[in-house]
Amino acid sequence: MKYKTLLFDVDDTLLDFQITEAKALNALFAEQGIDLTPEVKTSYKALNHHLWREFENGKMTREEVTGSRFGRLFQQFGQTVDSLEMEKRYRHYLNQGHDLIPGSRELLETLAPEADLYIVTNGVSQTQHQRLTDSGLLPYFKEVFVSEEVGAQKPMKEFFDYVFARIPEIEKSKTVIIGDSLTSDIKGGNSAGIDTVWFNKNQLPEISEIQPTYRIDSLNELLRVLEIEKD
Ligand SMILES: [Mg+2]
């Protein structure tokens, strides 16, 4: 294989965050007795996406994102809610979601004997650890790096410096990051000086400033990219 060290993103790369998020939002709104209309759902997704970009750019902390998102959402509809309490309940449901992206377990089973696998994820530590454990994916990884514990997040160089310092005998030329996000995974990998695989399963448009080394639209294709022989 071309690479010795594989860094995997979690959400929408190995675990289906879209499903997890939808289930958690449904459960939260049902519990609160609030109608989750398509309009509210669309507004939440747009707001949440925006807030996490602010986080990636270092303009907001993780706590500011998660602690304010429900308050901001309901503000848009002229209502006031206890943002922190809603976040707590939402997280309770989020922690339970661990739907696999099709083929992810089989992929890791094939790769684990061939290379050293690590998790690199932006997120809340307890949530990510619980979801990786419950999904059965955790044993395939040598170590899990969550931004909350690292103290920096993808795409920041500090995040990757921290990770590289903790991987024994890492060779950057034999290291690749695999993820679905151009702005965190691919941009981060590029500035850290490693190869990148953009998993673009929803055929999102390219961003010209952020160029991945490889593009795939299903996890199966990763084996070809990594030049592993399939039998
Ligand atoms: Mg992701």
Short mmCIF file of C-alpha atoms and ligand atoms in Angstrom, two decimals:
data_model
loop_
_atom_site.label_atom_id
_atom_site.label_comp_id
_atom_site.label_asym_id
_atom_site.label_seq_id
_atom_site.Cartn_x
_atom_site.Cartn_y
_atom_site.Cartn_z
CA MET A 1 0.00 0.00 0.00
CA LYS A 2 1.04 3.51 -0.76
CA TYR A 3 0.28 4.75 2.78
CA LYS A 4 1.22 3.61 6.25
CA THR A 5 -0.93 5.95 8.33
CA LEU A 6 -4.59 6.62 7.57
CA LEU A 7 -6.41 9.45 9.32
CA PHE A 8 -10.20 9.08 9.18
CA ASP A 9 -12.83 11.70 9.78
CA VAL A 10 -15.96 10.27 11.48
CA ASP A 11 -19.12 12.16 10.58
CA ASP A 12 -20.41 11.50 7.09
CA THR A 13 -17.23 9.60 6.36
CA LEU A 14 -17.66 6.47 8.54
CA LEU A 15 -20.85 7.24 10.45
CA ASP A 16 -23.92 8.73 8.83
CA PHE A 17 -24.39 11.99 10.69
CA GLN A 18 -27.34 13.01 8.49
CA ILE A 19 -29.36 10.09 9.86
CA THR A 20 -28.15 10.63 13.43
CA GLU A 21 -28.99 14.32 13.28
CA ALA A 22 -32.45 13.76 11.81
CA LYS A 23 -33.32 11.18 14.46
CA ALA A 24 -32.00 13.37 17.29
CA LEU A 25 -33.88 16.45 16.08
CA ASN A 26 -37.11 14.46 15.75
CA ALA A 27 -36.73 13.05 19.25
CA LEU A 28 -35.84 16.43 20.76
CA PHE A 29 -38.75 18.29 19.17
CA ALA A 30 -41.21 15.51 20.01
CA GLU A 31 -40.07 15.62 23.64
CA GLN A 32 -40.41 19.42 23.74
CA GLY A 33 -43.82 19.25 22.09
CA ILE A 34 -42.68 21.53 19.26
CA ASP A 35 -43.60 20.92 15.64
CA LEU A 36 -40.48 20.20 13.59
CA THR A 37 -41.63 21.70 10.31
CA PRO A 38 -39.53 21.46 7.14
CA GLU A 39 -38.92 25.19 7.51
CA VAL A 40 -37.52 24.84 11.04
CA LYS A 41 -35.40 21.88 9.94
CA THR A 42 -33.95 23.81 7.00
CA SER A 43 -33.26 26.83 9.21
CA TYR A 44 -31.54 24.67 11.81
CA LYS A 45 -29.29 23.02 9.23
CA ALA A 46 -28.29 26.33 7.66
CA LEU A 47 -27.62 27.92 11.05
CA ASN A 48 -25.72 24.91 12.38
CA HIS A 49 -23.60 24.71 9.24
CA HIS A 50 -22.76 28.40 9.53
CA LEU A 51 -21.84 28.12 13.21
CA TRP A 52 -19.52 25.15 12.65
CA ARG A 53 -17.73 27.06 9.84
CA GLU A 54 -17.20 29.86 12.36
CA PHE A 55 -15.75 27.25 14.70
CA GLU A 56 -13.41 25.87 12.00
CA ASN A 57 -12.20 29.41 11.38
CA GLY A 58 -11.53 29.95 15.06
CA LYS A 59 -14.19 32.64 15.36
CA MET A 60 -16.35 30.72 17.84
CA THR A 61 -15.63 28.12 20.49
CA ARG A 62 -17.32 24.75 20.45
CA GLU A 63 -19.30 25.73 23.56
CA GLU A 64 -20.48 28.91 21.87
CA VAL A 65 -21.69 26.90 18.89
CA THR A 66 -23.48 24.16 20.78
CA GLY A 67 -24.69 26.36 23.61
CA SER A 68 -26.29 29.00 21.42
CA ARG A 69 -27.64 27.17 18.38
CA PHE A 70 -31.14 26.38 19.66
CA GLY A 71 -31.53 29.85 21.17
CA ARG A 72 -30.53 31.43 17.86
CA LEU A 73 -32.81 29.10 15.92
CA PHE A 74 -35.90 29.97 17.92
CA GLN A 75 -34.98 33.64 17.90
CA GLN A 76 -35.42 33.47 14.11
CA PHE A 77 -39.04 32.46 14.77
CA GLY A 78 -39.55 35.09 17.45
CA GLN A 79 -39.43 32.63 20.34
CA THR A 80 -37.25 32.27 23.40
CA VAL A 81 -36.06 28.87 24.61
CA ASP A 82 -33.55 27.61 27.16
CA SER A 83 -30.76 27.03 24.65
CA LEU A 84 -28.44 25.12 26.98
CA GLU A 85 -31.18 22.82 28.24
CA MET A 86 -32.28 22.02 24.69
CA GLU A 87 -28.66 21.33 23.73
CA LYS A 88 -28.36 18.94 26.68
CA ARG A 89 -31.41 16.98 25.60
CA TYR A 90 -30.34 17.06 21.93
CA ARG A 91 -26.92 15.71 22.88
CA HIS A 92 -28.57 12.91 24.83
CA TYR A 93 -30.21 11.77 21.59
CA LEU A 94 -27.19 12.56 19.42
CA ASN A 95 -24.97 10.33 21.54
CA GLN A 96 -27.18 7.37 20.68
CA GLY A 97 -26.83 7.74 16.91
CA HIS A 98 -24.30 5.51 15.24
CA ASP A 99 -25.64 4.57 11.83
CA LEU A 100 -22.86 3.33 9.57
CA ILE A 101 -22.07 4.70 6.14
CA PRO A 102 -22.55 1.68 3.84
CA GLY A 103 -19.35 -0.34 3.59
CA SER A 104 -17.47 1.42 6.39
CA ARG A 105 -17.00 -1.58 8.68
CA GLU A 106 -15.88 -3.84 5.82
CA LEU A 107 -13.49 -1.16 4.63
CA LEU A 108 -11.85 -0.78 8.05
CA GLU A 109 -11.60 -4.55 8.40
CA THR A 110 -9.69 -4.70 5.13
CA LEU A 111 -7.45 -1.75 5.96
CA ALA A 112 -6.63 -2.38 9.62
CA PRO A 113 -4.12 -5.21 9.00
CA GLU A 114 -2.42 -3.14 6.27
CA ALA A 115 -1.95 0.25 7.90
CA ASP A 116 -2.28 2.20 11.15
CA LEU A 117 -5.72 3.74 11.43
CA TYR A 118 -6.51 6.86 13.47
CA ILE A 119 -9.62 8.96 14.02
CA VAL A 120 -9.37 12.73 13.55
CA THR A 121 -12.66 14.41 14.36
CA ASN A 122 -14.05 17.80 15.25
CA GLY A 123 -16.67 17.36 17.88
CA VAL A 124 -17.61 16.65 21.42
CA SER A 125 -15.41 14.06 22.98
CA GLN A 126 -17.99 12.04 24.85
CA THR A 127 -20.34 11.97 21.87
CA GLN A 128 -17.69 10.78 19.44
CA HIS A 129 -16.27 8.13 21.80
CA GLN A 130 -19.72 6.76 22.57
CA ARG A 131 -20.78 6.63 18.92
CA LEU A 132 -17.54 4.95 17.83
CA THR A 133 -17.88 2.38 20.62
CA ASP A 134 -21.55 1.65 19.96
CA SER A 135 -21.01 1.35 16.21
CA GLY A 136 -18.33 -1.29 16.76
CA LEU A 137 -15.75 0.74 14.81
CA LEU A 138 -13.53 1.73 17.73
CA PRO A 139 -11.36 -1.45 17.80
CA TYR A 140 -10.03 -0.74 14.30
CA PHE A 141 -8.27 2.42 15.48
CA LYS A 142 -4.97 2.88 17.26
CA GLU A 143 -6.09 6.17 18.74
CA VAL A 144 -8.92 8.68 18.57
CA PHE A 145 -8.14 12.39 18.29
CA VAL A 146 -11.11 14.64 19.08
CA SER A 147 -10.73 18.39 18.74
CA GLU A 148 -12.19 18.98 22.19
CA GLU A 149 -9.28 17.05 23.76
CA VAL A 150 -6.67 18.39 21.35
CA GLY A 151 -7.55 22.01 22.05
CA ALA A 152 -7.56 22.89 18.34
CA GLN A 153 -9.67 21.72 15.44
CA LYS A 154 -9.38 20.73 11.82
CA PRO A 155 -8.32 22.54 9.61
CA MET A 156 -5.96 24.25 12.09
CA LYS A 157 -2.30 23.36 11.84
CA GLU A 158 -2.17 23.00 15.64
CA PHE A 159 -4.61 20.11 15.45
CA PHE A 160 -2.40 18.22 13.00
CA ASP A 161 0.80 19.08 14.88
CA TYR A 162 -0.74 17.53 17.99
CA VAL A 163 -1.76 14.40 16.09
CA PHE A 164 1.61 13.99 14.36
CA ALA A 165 3.44 14.36 17.68
CA ARG A 166 1.49 11.43 19.07
CA ILE A 167 1.83 8.96 16.20
CA PRO A 168 5.04 6.96 16.58
CA GLU A 169 7.45 7.23 13.63
CA ILE A 170 4.97 9.05 11.45
CA GLU A 171 6.08 9.71 7.87
CA LYS A 172 4.09 12.53 6.36
CA SER A 173 4.70 11.27 2.83
CA LYS A 174 2.99 8.00 3.81
CA THR A 175 0.08 9.61 5.63
CA VAL A 176 -3.32 10.44 4.16
CA ILE A 177 -6.50 11.97 5.55
CA ILE A 178 -9.90 10.71 4.38
CA GLY A 179 -12.93 12.94 4.95
CA ASP A 180 -16.08 14.47 3.52
CA SER A 181 -15.37 18.10 4.35
CA LEU A 182 -13.32 20.31 2.05
CA THR A 183 -13.13 23.10 4.62
CA SER A 184 -11.90 20.97 7.53
CA ASP A 185 -10.47 17.63 6.32
CA ILE A 186 -9.01 18.57 2.95
CA LYS A 187 -7.94 22.10 3.77
CA GLY A 188 -6.41 20.82 7.00
CA GLY A 189 -4.58 17.98 5.28
CA ASN A 190 -3.28 20.31 2.60
CA SER A 191 -1.82 22.77 5.08
CA ALA A 192 -0.42 19.95 7.21
CA GLY A 193 1.48 18.67 4.16
CA ILE A 194 -0.19 15.28 3.76
CA ASP A 195 -2.21 13.70 0.96
CA THR A 196 -5.99 13.96 1.08
CA VAL A 197 -8.98 11.92 -0.07
CA TRP A 198 -12.21 13.83 -0.45
CA PHE A 199 -15.21 11.57 0.06
CA ASN A 200 -17.80 13.50 -1.92
CA LYS A 201 -20.72 11.15 -1.63
CA ASN A 202 -23.35 13.82 -2.26
CA GLN A 203 -21.59 15.18 -5.38
CA LEU A 204 -21.15 18.61 -3.86
CA PRO A 205 -19.57 21.32 -5.98
CA GLU A 206 -15.80 21.76 -5.83
CA ILE A 207 -14.12 24.75 -4.20
CA SER A 208 -11.27 25.83 -6.43
CA GLU A 209 -9.01 27.03 -3.58
CA ILE A 210 -9.16 23.64 -1.82
CA GLN A 211 -7.85 20.83 -3.99
CA PRO A 212 -7.84 17.23 -2.72
CA THR A 213 -5.22 14.73 -3.85
CA TYR A 214 -7.97 12.21 -4.67
CA ARG A 215 -11.75 12.24 -4.99
CA ILE A 216 -14.08 9.32 -4.30
CA ASP A 217 -17.85 9.11 -4.17
CA SER A 218 -18.18 5.76 -2.44
CA LEU A 219 -16.07 4.17 0.30
CA ASN A 220 -15.35 1.20 -1.97
CA GLU A 221 -13.25 3.40 -4.19
CA LEU A 222 -10.86 4.09 -1.34
CA LEU A 223 -9.18 0.70 -1.78
CA ARG A 224 -8.29 1.61 -5.35
CA VAL A 225 -6.95 4.98 -4.30
CA LEU A 226 -4.82 3.41 -1.58
CA GLU A 227 -3.71 0.72 -4.03
CA ILE A 228 -4.80 -2.25 -2.02
CA GLU A 229 -5.38 -5.49 -3.81
CA LYS A 230 -8.86 -6.88 -3.38
CA ASP A 231 -9.36 -10.62 -3.53
MG MG B 1 -17.19 14.82 8.35
#
